PDB file of C-alpha atoms in Angstrom:
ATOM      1  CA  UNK A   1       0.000   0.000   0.000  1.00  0.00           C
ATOM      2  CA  UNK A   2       1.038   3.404  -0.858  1.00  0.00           C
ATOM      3  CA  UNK A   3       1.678   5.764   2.406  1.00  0.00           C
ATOM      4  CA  UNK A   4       3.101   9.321   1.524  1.00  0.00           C
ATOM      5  CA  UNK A   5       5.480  11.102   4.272  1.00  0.00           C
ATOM      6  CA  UNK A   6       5.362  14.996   4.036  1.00  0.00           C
ATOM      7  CA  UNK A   7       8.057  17.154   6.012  1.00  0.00           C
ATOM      8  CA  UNK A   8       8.600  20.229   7.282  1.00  0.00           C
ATOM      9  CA  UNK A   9      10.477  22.730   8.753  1.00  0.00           C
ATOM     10  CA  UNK A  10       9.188  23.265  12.642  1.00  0.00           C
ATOM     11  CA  UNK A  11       7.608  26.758  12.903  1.00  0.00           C
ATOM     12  CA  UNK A  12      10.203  29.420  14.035  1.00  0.00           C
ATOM     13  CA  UNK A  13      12.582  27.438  12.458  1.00  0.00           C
ATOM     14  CA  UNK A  14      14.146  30.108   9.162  1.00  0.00           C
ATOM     15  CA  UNK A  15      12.908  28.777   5.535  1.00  0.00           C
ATOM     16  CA  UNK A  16      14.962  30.621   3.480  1.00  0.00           C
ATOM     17  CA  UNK A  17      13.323  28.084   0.769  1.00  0.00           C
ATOM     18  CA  UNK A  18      10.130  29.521   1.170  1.00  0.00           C
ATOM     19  CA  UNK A  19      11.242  32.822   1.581  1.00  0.00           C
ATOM     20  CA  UNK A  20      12.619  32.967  -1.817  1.00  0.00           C
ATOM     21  CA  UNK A  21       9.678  31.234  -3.729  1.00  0.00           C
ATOM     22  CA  UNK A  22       7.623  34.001  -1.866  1.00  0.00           C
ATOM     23  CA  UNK A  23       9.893  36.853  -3.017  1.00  0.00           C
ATOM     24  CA  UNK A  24       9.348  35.163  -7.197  1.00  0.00           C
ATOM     25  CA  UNK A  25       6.087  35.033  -6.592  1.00  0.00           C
ATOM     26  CA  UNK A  26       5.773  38.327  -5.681  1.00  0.00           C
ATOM     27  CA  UNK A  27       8.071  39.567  -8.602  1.00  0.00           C
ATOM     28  CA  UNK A  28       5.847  37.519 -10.801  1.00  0.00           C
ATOM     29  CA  UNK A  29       2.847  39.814  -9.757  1.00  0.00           C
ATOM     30  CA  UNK A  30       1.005  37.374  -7.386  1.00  0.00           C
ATOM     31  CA  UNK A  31       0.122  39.733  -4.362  1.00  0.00           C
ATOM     32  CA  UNK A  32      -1.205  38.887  -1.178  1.00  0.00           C
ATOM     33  CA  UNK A  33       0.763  36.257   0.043  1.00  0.00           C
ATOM     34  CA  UNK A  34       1.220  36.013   3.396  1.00  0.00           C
ATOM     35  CA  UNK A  35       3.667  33.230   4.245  1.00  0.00           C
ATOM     36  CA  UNK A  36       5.341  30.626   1.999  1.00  0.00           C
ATOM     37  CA  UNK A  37       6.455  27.241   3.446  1.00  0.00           C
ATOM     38  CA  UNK A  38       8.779  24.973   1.723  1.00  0.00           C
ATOM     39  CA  UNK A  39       9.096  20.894   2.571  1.00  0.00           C
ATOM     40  CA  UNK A  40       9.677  17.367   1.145  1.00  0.00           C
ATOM     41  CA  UNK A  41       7.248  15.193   0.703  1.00  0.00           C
ATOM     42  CA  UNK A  42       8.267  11.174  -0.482  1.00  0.00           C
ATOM     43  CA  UNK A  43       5.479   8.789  -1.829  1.00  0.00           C
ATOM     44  CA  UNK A  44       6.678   5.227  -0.603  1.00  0.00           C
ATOM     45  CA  UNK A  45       4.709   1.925  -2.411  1.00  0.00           C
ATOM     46  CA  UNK A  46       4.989  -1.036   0.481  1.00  0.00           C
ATOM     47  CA  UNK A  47       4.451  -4.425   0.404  1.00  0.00           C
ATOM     48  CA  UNK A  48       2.573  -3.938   3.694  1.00  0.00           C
ATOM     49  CA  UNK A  49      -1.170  -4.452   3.580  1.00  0.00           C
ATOM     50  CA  UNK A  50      -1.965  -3.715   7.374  1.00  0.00           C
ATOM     51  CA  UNK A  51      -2.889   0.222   7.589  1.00  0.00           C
ATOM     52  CA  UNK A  52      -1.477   0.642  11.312  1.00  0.00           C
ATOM     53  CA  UNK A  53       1.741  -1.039  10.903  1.00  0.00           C
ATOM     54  CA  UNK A  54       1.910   0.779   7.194  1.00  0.00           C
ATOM     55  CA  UNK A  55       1.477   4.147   9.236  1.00  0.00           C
ATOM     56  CA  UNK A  56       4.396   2.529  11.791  1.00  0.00           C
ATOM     57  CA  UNK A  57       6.597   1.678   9.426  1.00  0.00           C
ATOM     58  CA  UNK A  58       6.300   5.636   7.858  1.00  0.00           C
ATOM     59  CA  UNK A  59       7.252   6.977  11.247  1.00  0.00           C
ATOM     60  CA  UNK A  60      10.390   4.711  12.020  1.00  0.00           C
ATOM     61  CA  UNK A  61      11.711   5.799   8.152  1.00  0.00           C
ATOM     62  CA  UNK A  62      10.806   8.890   8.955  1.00  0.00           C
ATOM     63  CA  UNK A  63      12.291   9.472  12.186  1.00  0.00           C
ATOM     64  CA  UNK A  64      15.334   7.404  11.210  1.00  0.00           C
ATOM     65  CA  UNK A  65      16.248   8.920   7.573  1.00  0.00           C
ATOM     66  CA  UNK A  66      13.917  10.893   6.036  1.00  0.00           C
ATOM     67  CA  UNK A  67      13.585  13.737   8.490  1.00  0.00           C
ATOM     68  CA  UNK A  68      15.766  15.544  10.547  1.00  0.00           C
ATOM     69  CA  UNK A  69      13.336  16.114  13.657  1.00  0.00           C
ATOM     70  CA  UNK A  70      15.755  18.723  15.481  1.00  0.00           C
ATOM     71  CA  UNK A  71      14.908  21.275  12.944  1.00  0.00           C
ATOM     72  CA  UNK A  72      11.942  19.402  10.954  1.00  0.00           C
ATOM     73  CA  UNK A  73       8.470  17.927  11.309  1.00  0.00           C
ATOM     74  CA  UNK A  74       6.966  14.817   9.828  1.00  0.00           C
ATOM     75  CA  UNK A  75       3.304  13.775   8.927  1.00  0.00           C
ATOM     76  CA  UNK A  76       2.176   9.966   7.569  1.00  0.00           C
ATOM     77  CA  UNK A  77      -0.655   9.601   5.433  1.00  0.00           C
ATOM     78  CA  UNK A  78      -2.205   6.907   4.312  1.00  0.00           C
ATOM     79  CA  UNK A  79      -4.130   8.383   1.157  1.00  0.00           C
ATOM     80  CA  UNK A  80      -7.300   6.926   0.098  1.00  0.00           C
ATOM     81  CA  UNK A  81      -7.445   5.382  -3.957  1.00  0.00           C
TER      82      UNK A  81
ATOM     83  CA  UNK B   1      -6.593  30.471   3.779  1.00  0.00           C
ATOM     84  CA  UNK B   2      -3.962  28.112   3.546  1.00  0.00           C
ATOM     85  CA  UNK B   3      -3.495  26.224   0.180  1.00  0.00           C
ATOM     86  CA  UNK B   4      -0.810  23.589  -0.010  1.00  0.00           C
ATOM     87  CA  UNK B   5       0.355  22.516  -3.508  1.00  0.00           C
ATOM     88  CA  UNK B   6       1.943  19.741  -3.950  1.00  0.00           C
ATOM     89  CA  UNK B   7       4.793  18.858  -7.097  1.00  0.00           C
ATOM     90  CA  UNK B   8       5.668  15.468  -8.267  1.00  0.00           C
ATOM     91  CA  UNK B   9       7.770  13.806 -11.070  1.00  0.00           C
ATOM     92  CA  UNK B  10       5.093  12.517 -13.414  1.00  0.00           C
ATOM     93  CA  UNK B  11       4.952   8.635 -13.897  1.00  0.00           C
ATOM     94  CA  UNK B  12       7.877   7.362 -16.342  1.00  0.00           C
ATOM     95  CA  UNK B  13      10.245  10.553 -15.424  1.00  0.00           C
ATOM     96  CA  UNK B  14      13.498   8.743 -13.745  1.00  0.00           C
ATOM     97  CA  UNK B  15      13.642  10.021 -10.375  1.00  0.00           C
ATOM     98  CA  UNK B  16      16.917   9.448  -9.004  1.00  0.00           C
ATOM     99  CA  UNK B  17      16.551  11.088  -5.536  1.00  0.00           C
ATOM    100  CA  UNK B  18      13.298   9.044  -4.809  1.00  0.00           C
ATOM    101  CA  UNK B  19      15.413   5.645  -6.043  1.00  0.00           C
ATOM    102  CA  UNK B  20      18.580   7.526  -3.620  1.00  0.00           C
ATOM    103  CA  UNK B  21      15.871   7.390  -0.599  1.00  0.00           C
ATOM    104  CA  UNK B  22      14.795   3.671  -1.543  1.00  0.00           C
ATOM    105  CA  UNK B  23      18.066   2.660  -1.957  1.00  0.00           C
ATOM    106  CA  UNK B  24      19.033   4.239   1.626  1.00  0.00           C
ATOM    107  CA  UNK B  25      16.187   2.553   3.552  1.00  0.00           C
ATOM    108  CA  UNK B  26      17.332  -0.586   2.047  1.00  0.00           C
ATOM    109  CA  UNK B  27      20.558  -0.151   3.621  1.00  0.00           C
ATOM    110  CA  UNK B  28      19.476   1.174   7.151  1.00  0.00           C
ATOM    111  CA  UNK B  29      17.300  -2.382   7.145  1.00  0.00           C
ATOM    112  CA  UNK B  30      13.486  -1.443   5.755  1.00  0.00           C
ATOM    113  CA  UNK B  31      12.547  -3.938   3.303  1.00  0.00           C
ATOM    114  CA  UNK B  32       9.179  -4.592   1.694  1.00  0.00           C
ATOM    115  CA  UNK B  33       9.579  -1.210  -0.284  1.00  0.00           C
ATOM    116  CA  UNK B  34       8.376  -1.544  -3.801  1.00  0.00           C
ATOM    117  CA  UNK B  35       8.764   2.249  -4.854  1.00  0.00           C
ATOM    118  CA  UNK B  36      10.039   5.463  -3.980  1.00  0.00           C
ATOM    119  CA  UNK B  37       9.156   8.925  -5.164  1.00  0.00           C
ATOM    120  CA  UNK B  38      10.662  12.307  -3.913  1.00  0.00           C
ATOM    121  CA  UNK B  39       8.959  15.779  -4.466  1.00  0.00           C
ATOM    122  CA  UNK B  40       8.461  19.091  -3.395  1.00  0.00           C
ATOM    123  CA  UNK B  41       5.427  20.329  -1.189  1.00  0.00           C
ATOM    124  CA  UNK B  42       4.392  23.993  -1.012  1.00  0.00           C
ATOM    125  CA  UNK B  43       2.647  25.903   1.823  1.00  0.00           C
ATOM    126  CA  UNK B  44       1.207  29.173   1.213  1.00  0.00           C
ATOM    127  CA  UNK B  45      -0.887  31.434   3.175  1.00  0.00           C
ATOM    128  CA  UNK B  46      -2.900  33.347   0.995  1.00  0.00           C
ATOM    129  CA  UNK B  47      -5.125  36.574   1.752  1.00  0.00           C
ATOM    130  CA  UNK B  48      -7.750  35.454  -0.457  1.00  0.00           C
ATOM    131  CA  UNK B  49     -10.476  33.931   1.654  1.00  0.00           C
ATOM    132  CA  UNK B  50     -13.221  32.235  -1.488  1.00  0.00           C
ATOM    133  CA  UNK B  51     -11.546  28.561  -1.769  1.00  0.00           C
ATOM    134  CA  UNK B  52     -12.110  28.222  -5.199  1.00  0.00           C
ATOM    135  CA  UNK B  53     -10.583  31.375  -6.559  1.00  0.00           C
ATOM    136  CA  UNK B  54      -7.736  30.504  -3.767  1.00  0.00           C
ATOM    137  CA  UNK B  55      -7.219  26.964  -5.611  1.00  0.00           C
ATOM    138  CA  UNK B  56      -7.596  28.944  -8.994  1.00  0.00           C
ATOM    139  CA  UNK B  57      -4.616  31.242  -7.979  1.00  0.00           C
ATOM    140  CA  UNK B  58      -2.521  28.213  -6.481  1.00  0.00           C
ATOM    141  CA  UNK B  59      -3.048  26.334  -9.620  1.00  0.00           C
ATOM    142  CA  UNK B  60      -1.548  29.484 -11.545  1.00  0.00           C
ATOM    143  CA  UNK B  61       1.140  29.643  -9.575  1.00  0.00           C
ATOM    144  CA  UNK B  62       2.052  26.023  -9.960  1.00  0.00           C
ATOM    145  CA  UNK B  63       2.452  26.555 -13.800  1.00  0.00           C
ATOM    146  CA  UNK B  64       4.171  29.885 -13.780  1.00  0.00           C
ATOM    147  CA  UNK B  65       6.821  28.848 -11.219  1.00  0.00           C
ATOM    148  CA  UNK B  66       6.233  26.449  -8.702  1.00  0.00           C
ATOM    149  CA  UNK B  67       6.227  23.454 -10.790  1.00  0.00           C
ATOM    150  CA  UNK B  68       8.588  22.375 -14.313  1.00  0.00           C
ATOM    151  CA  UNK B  69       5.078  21.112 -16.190  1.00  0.00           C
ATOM    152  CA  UNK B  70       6.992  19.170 -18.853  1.00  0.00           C
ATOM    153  CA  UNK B  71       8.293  16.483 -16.434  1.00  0.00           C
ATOM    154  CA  UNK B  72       6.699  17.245 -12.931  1.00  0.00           C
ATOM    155  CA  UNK B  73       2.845  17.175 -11.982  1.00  0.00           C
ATOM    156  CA  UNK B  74       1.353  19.381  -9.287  1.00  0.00           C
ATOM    157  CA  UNK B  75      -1.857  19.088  -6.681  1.00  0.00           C
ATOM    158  CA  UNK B  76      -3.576  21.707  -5.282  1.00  0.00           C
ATOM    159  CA  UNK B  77      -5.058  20.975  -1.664  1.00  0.00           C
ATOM    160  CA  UNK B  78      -7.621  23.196   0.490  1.00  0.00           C
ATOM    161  CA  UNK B  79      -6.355  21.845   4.232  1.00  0.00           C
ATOM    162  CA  UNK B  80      -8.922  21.180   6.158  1.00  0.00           C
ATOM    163  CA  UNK B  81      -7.959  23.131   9.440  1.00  0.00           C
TER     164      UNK B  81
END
């Protein structure tokens, strides 16, 4: 089953990613944007069939490679086909 | 309103940082992974209140800069807070 893991930066912590695709934006002529977030976000296909342990398995790869969790946040989803 | 639109290497374009991230997890032990795909998510927070015009102007954005339409596909999402 397909689970998708999306990270972030924590709030507070600098984007200077997001910054600068806010400050193009803006140069492109799209006003009234208020804050601009940049983050990964990896789309894993498992062999696992079991939702929870799907959902487990996100959070150990997660927590072990695919975030840093000093400076960034992680989410699991499980999306719906 | 917050939009969050999400960019993705469209099915059949190599993606060689997804395959990077497979191959990692391999190493560090996680087996059972049939695919994985890497891409960029995008948080804005947008003055515009009316969700569809706030959708329309995400979905703009995507094309003008956000996302490379020839090889990468793009999502617009309405959070639900």
């Amino acid at each position: 089953m397909k689970i998708v893991v999306t990270v972030m930066l924590k709030d507070g912590v600098l984007d200077p990613q997001g910054r600068a695709i806010g400050h193009a934006l803006g140069n492109l002529g799209f006003a009234g944007l208020n804050e601009v977030r940049a983050g990964k976000v990896i789309e894993l296909d498992l062999a696992e069939t079991d939702p929870a342990r799907a959902r487990q398995f996100g959070e150990d790869m997660a927590r072990k490679l695919l975030a840093n969790t000093v400076i960034e946040s992680f989410r699991v989803d499980l999306p719906t086909p």
